[in-house]
PDB file of C-alpha atoms in Angstrom:
ATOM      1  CA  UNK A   1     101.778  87.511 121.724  1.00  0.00           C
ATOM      2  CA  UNK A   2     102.714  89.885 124.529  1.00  0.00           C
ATOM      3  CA  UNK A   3     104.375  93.405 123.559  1.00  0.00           C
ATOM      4  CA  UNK A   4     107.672  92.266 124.482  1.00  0.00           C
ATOM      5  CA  UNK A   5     107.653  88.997 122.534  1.00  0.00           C
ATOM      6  CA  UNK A   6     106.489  91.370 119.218  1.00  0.00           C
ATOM      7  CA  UNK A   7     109.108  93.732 119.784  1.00  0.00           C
ATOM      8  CA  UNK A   8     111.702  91.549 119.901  1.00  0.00           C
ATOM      9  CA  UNK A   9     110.525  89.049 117.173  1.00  0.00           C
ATOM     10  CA  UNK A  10     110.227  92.484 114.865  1.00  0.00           C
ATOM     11  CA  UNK A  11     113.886  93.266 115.688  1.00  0.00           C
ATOM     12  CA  UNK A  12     114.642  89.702 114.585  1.00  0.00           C
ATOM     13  CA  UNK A  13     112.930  90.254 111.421  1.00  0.00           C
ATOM     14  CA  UNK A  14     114.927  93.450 110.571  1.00  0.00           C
ATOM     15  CA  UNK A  15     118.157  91.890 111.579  1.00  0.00           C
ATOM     16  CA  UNK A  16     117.779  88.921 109.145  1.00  0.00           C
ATOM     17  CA  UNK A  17     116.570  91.327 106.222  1.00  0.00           C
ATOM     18  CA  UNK A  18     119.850  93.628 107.115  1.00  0.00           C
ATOM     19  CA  UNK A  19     122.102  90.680 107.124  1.00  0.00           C
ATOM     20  CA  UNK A  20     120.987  89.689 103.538  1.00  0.00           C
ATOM     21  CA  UNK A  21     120.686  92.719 102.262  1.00  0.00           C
ATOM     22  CA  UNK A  22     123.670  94.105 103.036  1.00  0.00           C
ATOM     23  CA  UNK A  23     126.058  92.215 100.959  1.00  0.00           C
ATOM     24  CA  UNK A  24     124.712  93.612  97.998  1.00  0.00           C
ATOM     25  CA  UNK A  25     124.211  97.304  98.835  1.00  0.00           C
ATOM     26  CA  UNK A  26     127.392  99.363  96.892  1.00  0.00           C
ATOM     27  CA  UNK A  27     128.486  95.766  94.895  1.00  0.00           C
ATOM     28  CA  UNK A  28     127.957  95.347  91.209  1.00  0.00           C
ATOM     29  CA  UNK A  29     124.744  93.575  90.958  1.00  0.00           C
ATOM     30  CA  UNK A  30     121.824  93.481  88.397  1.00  0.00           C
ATOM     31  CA  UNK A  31     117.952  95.194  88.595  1.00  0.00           C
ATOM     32  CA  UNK A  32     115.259  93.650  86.897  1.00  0.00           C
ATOM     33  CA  UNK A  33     112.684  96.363  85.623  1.00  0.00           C
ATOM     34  CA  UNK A  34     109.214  94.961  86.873  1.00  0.00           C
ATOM     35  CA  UNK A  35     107.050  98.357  85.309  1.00  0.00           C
ATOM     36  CA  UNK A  36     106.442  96.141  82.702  1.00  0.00           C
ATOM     37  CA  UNK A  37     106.966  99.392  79.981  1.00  0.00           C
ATOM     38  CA  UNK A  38     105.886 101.726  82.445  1.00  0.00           C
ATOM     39  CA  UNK A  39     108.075 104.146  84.761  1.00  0.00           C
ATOM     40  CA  UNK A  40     111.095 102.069  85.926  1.00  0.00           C
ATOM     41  CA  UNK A  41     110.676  99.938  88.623  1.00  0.00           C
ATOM     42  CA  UNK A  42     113.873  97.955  89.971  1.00  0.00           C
ATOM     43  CA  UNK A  43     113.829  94.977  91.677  1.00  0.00           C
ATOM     44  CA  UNK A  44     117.018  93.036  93.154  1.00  0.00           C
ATOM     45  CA  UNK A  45     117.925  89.623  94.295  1.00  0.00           C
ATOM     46  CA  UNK A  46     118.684  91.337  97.502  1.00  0.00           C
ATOM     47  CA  UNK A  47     114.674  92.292  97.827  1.00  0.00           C
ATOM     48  CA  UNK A  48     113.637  89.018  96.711  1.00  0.00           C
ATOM     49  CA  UNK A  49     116.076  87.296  99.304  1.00  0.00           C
ATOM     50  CA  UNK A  50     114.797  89.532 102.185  1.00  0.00           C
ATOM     51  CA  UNK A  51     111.772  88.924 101.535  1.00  0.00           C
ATOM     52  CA  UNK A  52     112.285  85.038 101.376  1.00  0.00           C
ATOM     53  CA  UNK A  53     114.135  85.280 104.756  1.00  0.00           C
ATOM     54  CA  UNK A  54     111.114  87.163 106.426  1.00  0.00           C
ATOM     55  CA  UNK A  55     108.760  85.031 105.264  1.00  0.00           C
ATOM     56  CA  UNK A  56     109.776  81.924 106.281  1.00  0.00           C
ATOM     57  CA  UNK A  57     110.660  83.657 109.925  1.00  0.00           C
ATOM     58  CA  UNK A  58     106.895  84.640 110.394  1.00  0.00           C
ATOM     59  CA  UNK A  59     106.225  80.997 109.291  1.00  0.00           C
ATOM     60  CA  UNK A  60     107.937  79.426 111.703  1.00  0.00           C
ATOM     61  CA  UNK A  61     106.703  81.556 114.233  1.00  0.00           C
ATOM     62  CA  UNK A  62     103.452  82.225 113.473  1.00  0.00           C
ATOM     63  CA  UNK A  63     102.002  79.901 111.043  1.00  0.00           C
ATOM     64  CA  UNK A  64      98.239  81.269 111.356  1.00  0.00           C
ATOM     65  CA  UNK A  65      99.440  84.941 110.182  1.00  0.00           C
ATOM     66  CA  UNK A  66      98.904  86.305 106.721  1.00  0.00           C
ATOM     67  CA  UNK A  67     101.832  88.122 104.860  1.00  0.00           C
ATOM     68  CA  UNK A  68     101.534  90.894 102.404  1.00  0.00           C
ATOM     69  CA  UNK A  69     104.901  91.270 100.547  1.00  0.00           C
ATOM     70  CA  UNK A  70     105.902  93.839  97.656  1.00  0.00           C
ATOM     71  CA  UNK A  71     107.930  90.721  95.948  1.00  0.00           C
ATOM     72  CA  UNK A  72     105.696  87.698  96.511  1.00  0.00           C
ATOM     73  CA  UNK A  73     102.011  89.075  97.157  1.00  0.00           C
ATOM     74  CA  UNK A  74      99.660  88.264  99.473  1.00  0.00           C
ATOM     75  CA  UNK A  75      99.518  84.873 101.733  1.00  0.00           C
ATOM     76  CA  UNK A  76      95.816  85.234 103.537  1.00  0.00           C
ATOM     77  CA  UNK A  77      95.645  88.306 103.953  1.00  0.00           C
ATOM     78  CA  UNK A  78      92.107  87.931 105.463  1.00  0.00           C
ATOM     79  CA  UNK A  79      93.724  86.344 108.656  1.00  0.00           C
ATOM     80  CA  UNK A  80      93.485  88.408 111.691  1.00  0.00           C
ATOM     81  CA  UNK A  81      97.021  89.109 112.141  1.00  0.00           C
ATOM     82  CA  UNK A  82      99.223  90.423 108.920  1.00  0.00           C
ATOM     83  CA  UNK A  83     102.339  91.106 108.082  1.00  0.00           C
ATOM     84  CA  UNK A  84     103.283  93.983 106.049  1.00  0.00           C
ATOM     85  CA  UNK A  85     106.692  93.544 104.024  1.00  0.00           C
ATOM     86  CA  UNK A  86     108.448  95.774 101.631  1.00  0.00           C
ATOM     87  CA  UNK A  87     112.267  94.387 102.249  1.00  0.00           C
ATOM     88  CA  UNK A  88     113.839  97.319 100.049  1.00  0.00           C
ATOM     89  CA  UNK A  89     111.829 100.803 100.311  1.00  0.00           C
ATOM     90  CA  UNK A  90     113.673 102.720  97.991  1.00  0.00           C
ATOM     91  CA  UNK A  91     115.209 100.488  95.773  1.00  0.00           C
ATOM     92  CA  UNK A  92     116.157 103.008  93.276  1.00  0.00           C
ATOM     93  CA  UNK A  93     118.329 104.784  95.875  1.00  0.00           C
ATOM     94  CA  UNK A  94     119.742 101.649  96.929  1.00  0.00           C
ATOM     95  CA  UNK A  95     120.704 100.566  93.330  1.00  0.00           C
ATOM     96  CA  UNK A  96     122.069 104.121  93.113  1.00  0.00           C
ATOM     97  CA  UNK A  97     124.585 103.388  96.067  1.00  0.00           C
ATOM     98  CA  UNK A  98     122.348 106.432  98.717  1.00  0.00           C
ATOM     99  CA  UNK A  99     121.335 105.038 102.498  1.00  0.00           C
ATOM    100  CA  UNK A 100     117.882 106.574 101.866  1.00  0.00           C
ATOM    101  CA  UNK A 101     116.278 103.296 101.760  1.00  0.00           C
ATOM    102  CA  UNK A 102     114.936 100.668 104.167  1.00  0.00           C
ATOM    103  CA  UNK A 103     113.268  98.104 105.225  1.00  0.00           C
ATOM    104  CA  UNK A 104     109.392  98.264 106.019  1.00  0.00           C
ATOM    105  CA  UNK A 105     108.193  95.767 108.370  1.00  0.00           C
ATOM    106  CA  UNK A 106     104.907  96.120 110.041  1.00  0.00           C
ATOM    107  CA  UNK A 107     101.731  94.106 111.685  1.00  0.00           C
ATOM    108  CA  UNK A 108      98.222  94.370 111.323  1.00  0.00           C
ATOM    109  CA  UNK A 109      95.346  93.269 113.596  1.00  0.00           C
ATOM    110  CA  UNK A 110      92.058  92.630 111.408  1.00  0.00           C
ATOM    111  CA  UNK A 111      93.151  95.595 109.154  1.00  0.00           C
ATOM    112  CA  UNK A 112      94.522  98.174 111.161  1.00  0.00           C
ATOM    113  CA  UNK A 113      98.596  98.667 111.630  1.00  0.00           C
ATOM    114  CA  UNK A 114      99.098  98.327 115.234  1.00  0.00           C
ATOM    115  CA  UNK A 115     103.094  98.461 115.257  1.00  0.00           C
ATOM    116  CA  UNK A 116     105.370  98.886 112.715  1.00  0.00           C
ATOM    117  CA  UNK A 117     109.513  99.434 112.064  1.00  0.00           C
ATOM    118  CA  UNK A 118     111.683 100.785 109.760  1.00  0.00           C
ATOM    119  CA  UNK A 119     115.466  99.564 109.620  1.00  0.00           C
ATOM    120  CA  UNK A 120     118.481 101.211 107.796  1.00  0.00           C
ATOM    121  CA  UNK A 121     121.149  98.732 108.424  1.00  0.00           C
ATOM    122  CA  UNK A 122     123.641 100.684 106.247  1.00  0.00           C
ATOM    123  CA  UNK A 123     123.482 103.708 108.794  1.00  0.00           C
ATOM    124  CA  UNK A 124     122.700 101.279 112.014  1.00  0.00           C
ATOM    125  CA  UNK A 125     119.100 103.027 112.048  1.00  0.00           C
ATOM    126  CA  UNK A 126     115.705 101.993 113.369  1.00  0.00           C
ATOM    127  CA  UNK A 127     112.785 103.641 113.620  1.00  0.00           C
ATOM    128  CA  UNK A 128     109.571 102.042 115.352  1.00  0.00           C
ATOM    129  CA  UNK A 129     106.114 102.506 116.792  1.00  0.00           C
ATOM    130  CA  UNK A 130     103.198 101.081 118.529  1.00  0.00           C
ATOM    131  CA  UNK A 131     100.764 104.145 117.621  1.00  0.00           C
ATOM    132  CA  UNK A 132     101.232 106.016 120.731  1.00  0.00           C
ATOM    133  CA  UNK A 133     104.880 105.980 121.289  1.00  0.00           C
ATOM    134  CA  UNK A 134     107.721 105.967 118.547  1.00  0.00           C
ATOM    135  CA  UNK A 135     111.260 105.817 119.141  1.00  0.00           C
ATOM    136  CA  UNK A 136     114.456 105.614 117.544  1.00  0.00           C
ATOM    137  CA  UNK A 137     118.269 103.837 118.011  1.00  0.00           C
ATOM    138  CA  UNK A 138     120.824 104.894 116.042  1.00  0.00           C
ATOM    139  CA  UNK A 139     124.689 105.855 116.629  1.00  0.00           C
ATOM    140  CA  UNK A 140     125.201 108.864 118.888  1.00  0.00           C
ATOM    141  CA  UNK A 141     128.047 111.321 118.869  1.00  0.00           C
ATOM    142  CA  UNK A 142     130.482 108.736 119.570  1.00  0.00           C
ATOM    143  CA  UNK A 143     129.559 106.118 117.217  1.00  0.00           C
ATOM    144  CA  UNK A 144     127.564 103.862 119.901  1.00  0.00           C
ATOM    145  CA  UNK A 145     124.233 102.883 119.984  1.00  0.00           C
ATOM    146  CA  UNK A 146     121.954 105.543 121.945  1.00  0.00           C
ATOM    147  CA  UNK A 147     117.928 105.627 122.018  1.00  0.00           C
ATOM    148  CA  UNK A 148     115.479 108.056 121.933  1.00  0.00           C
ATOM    149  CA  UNK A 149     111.898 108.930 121.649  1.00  0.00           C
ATOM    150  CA  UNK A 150     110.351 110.469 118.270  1.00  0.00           C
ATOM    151  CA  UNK A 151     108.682 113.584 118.553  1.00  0.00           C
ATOM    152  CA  UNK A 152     107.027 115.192 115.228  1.00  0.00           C
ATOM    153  CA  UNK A 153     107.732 119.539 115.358  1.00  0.00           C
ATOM    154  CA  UNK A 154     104.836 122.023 115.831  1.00  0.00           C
ATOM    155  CA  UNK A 155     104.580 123.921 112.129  1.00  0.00           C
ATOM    156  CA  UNK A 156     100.711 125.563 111.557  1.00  0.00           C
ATOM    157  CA  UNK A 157     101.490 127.426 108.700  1.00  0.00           C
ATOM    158  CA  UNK A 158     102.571 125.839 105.338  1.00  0.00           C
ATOM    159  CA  UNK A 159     104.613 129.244 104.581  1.00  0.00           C
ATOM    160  CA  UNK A 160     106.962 127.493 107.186  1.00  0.00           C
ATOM    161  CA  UNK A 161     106.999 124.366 106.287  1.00  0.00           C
ATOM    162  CA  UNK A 162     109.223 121.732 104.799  1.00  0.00           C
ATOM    163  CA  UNK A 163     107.590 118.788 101.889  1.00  0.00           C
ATOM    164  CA  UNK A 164     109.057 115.918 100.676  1.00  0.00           C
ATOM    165  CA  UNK A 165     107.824 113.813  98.020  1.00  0.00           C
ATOM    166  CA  UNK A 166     109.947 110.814  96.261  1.00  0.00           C
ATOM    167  CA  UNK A 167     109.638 112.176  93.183  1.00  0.00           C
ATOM    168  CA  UNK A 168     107.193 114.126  91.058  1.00  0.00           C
ATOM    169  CA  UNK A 169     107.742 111.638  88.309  1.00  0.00           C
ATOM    170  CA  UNK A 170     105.410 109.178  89.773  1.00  0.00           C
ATOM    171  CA  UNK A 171     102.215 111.295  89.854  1.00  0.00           C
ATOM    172  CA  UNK A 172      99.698 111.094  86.921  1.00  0.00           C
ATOM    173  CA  UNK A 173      98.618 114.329  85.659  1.00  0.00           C
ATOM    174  CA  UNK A 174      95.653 115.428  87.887  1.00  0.00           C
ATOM    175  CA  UNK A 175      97.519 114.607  90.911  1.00  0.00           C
ATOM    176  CA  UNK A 176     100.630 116.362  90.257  1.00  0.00           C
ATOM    177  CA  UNK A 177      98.643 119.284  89.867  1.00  0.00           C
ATOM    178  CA  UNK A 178      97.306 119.260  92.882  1.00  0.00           C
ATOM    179  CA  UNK A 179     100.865 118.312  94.598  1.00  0.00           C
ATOM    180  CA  UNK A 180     102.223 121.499  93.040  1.00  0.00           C
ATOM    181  CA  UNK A 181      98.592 123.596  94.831  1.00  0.00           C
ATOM    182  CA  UNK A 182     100.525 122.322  97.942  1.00  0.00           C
ATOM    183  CA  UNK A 183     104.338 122.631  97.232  1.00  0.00           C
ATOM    184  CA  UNK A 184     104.010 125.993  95.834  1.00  0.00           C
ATOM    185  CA  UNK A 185     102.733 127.253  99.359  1.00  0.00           C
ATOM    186  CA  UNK A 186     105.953 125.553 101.539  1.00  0.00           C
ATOM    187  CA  UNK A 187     109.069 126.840 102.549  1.00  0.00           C
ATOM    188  CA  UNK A 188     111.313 124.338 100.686  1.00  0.00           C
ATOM    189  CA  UNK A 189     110.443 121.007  98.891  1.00  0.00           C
ATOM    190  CA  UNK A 190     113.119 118.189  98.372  1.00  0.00           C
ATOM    191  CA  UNK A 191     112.853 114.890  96.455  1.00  0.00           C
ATOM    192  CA  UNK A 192     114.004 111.414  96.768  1.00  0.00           C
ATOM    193  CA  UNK A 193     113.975 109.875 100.185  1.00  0.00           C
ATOM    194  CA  UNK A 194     110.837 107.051 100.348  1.00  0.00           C
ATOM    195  CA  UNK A 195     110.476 106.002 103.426  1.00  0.00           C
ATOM    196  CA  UNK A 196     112.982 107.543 104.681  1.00  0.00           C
ATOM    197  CA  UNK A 197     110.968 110.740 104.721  1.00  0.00           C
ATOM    198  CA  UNK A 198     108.122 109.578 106.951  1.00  0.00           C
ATOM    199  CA  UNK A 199     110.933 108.520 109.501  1.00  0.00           C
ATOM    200  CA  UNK A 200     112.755 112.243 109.253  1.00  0.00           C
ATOM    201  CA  UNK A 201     108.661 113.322 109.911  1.00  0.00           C
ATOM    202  CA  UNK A 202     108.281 111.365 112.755  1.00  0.00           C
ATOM    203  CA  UNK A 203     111.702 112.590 114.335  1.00  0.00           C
ATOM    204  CA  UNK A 204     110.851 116.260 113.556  1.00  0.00           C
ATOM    205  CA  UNK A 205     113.314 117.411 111.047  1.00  0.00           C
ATOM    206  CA  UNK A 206     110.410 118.134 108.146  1.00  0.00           C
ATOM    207  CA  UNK A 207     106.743 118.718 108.650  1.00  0.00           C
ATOM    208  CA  UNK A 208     105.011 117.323 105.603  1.00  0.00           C
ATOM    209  CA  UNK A 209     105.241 114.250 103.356  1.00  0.00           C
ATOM    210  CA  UNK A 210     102.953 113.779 100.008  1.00  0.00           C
ATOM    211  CA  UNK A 211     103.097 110.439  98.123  1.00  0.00           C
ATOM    212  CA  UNK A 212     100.670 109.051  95.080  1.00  0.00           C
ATOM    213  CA  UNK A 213     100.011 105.657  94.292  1.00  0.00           C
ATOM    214  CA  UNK A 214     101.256 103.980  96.623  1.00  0.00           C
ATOM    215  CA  UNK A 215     101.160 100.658  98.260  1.00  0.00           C
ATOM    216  CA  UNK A 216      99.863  98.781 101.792  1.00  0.00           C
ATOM    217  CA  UNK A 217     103.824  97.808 102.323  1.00  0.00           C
ATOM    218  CA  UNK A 218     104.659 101.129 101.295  1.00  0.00           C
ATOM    219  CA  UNK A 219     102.615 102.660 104.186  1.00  0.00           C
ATOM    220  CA  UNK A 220     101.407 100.551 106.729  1.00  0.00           C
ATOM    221  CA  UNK A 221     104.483 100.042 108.699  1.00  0.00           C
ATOM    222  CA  UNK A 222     105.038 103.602 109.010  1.00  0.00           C
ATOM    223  CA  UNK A 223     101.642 104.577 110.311  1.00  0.00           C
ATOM    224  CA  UNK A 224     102.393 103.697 113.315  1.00  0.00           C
ATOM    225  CA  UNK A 225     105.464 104.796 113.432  1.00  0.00           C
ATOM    226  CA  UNK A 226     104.529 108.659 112.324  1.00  0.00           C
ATOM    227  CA  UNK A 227     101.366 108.154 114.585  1.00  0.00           C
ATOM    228  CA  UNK A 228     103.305 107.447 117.491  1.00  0.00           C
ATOM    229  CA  UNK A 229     105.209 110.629 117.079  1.00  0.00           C
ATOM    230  CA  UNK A 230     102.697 112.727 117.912  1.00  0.00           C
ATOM    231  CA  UNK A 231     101.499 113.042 113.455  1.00  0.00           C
ATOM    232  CA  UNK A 232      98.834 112.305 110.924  1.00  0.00           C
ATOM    233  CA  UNK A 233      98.497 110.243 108.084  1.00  0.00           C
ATOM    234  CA  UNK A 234      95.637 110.022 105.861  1.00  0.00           C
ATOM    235  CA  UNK A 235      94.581 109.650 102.414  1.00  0.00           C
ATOM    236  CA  UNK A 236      94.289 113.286 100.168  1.00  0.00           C
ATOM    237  CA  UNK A 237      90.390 112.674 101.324  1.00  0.00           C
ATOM    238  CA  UNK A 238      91.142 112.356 104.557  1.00  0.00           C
ATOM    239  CA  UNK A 239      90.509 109.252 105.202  1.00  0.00           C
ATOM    240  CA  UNK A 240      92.867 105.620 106.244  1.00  0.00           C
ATOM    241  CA  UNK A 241      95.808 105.339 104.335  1.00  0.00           C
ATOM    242  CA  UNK A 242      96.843 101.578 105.766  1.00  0.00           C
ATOM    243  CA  UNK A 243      95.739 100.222 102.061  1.00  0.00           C
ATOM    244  CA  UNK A 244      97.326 102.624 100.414  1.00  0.00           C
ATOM    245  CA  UNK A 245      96.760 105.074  97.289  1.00  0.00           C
ATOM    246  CA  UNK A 246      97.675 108.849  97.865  1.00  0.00           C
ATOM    247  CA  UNK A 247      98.734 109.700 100.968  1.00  0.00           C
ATOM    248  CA  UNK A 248     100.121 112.490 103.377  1.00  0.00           C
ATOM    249  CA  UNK A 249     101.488 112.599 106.359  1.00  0.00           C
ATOM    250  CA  UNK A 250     101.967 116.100 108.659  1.00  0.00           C
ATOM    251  CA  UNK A 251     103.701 116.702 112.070  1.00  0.00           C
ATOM    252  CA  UNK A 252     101.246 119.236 112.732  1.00  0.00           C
ATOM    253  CA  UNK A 253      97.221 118.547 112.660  1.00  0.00           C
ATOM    254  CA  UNK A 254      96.658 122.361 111.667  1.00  0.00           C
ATOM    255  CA  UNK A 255      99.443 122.017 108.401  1.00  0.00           C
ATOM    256  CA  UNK A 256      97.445 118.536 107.875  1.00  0.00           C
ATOM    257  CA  UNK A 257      94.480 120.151 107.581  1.00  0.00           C
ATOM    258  CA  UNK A 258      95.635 123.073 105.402  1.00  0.00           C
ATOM    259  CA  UNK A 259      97.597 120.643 102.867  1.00  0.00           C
ATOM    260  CA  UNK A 260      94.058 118.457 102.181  1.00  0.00           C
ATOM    261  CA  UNK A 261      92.348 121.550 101.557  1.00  0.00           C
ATOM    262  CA  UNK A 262      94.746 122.181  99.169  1.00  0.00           C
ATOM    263  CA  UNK A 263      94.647 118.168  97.766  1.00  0.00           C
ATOM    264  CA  UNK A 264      90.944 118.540  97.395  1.00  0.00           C
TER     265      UNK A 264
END
């Protein structure tokens, strides 16, 4: 699988998730609560149909791969290629009618993401990266498609900076506590844009974004993505964040470094 051929097939990927998704994005639908009593987790038949269109895409194209998707688990996910799905980041937004969702597709080579994408159909957006270059298409001035490269901003000093979080409402106790050691320091804080956040990182418009508890498809596709832009991910230990758990991303290596002292 040359460059080329994943680059395209990726953009294939997105286009099919857009093209079902879309239909029900601002419609009167229904959202399933999967929390099972806990904090309110939505799930739609437009996630569930994404997801189903993905899948069976990376089936017929590459039947060896394994798939891990937020809506139907993990398919071998020992292989040495996987797919990373989450067909609706930010589902809450989208059931809430705001473009601050998307969807997360990315590919990993015996563990590690080695490209990943991020597609907001709604605003014509996408956002993807190899690791060592990220770019971005998207409408220009005059409504047609342009595209650029993603560069993260320089920021040392947290005093300057600007953190975003999804919400504060998913952190257990400890952790918030130690989100609040690092949001307390910042410039300005805002809430409420899931992966939409990393992608605003990556094209250096905020310098800092803190997330607990979350996910491989929550992540992984954006690694590279945010990596490719010149930033940092990591866990709040420091270490890789491709499974998962509590993670933050910085533009800046010297704000990274300040914010985990912070986390510790």
């Amino acid at each position: 699988m040359t460059a080329v051929d994943l680059t395209a097939f990726i953009e294939k990927l997105a286009d099919v998730a857009g093209q079902t998704i879309l239909p029900f994005f601002r419609t009167t639908f229904g959202a399933e609560d999967k929390s099972a009593g806990g904090v309110f987790d939505p799930v739609t038949e437009a996630d569930r149909a994404a997801e189903v269109a993905m899948r069976r895409l990376i089936r017929e194209t590459f039947a060896h791969h394994g798939i891990i998707g937020e809506e139907f688990g993990n398919d071998r996910d020992d292989a040495e290629y996987v797919w990373v799905l989450d067909p609706i980041d930010g589902t809450k937004s989208f059931i809430s009618g705001f473009p601050t969702w998307g969807t997360l597709i990315g590919l990993l080579h015996r563990g590690r993401p080695i490209y990943g994408a991020m597609a907001q159909p709604f605003t014509r957006e996408y956002f993807f990266g190899d690791g060592k270059v990220a770019t971005w298409r998207g409408p220009g001035h005059d409504h047609k498609l342009i595209q650029r490269k993603l560069y993260v901003r320089a920021c040392e000093a947290l005093s300057r900076a600007t953190l975003l979080t999804t919400s504060p409402l998913l952190y257990p106790p400890d952790a918030l506590s130690k989100f609040r050691r690092v949001e307390e320091k910042t410039r300005l804080s805002r809430y409420g844009y899931d992966c939409y956040a990393f992608a605003m990182l990556a094209a250096g418009h905020v310098d800092c974004v803190i997330e607990a508890g979350v996910k491989a498809y929550d992540i992984a596709p954006l690694i590279p993505i945010v990596e490719g832009a010149g930033g940092v991910v990591t866990t709040w230990t420091g270490g890789d964040a491709a499974a998962g758990g509590d993670v933050i991303a910085s533009g800046d290596a010297r704000l990274h470094e300040a914010a985990l002292a912070l986390l510790a």
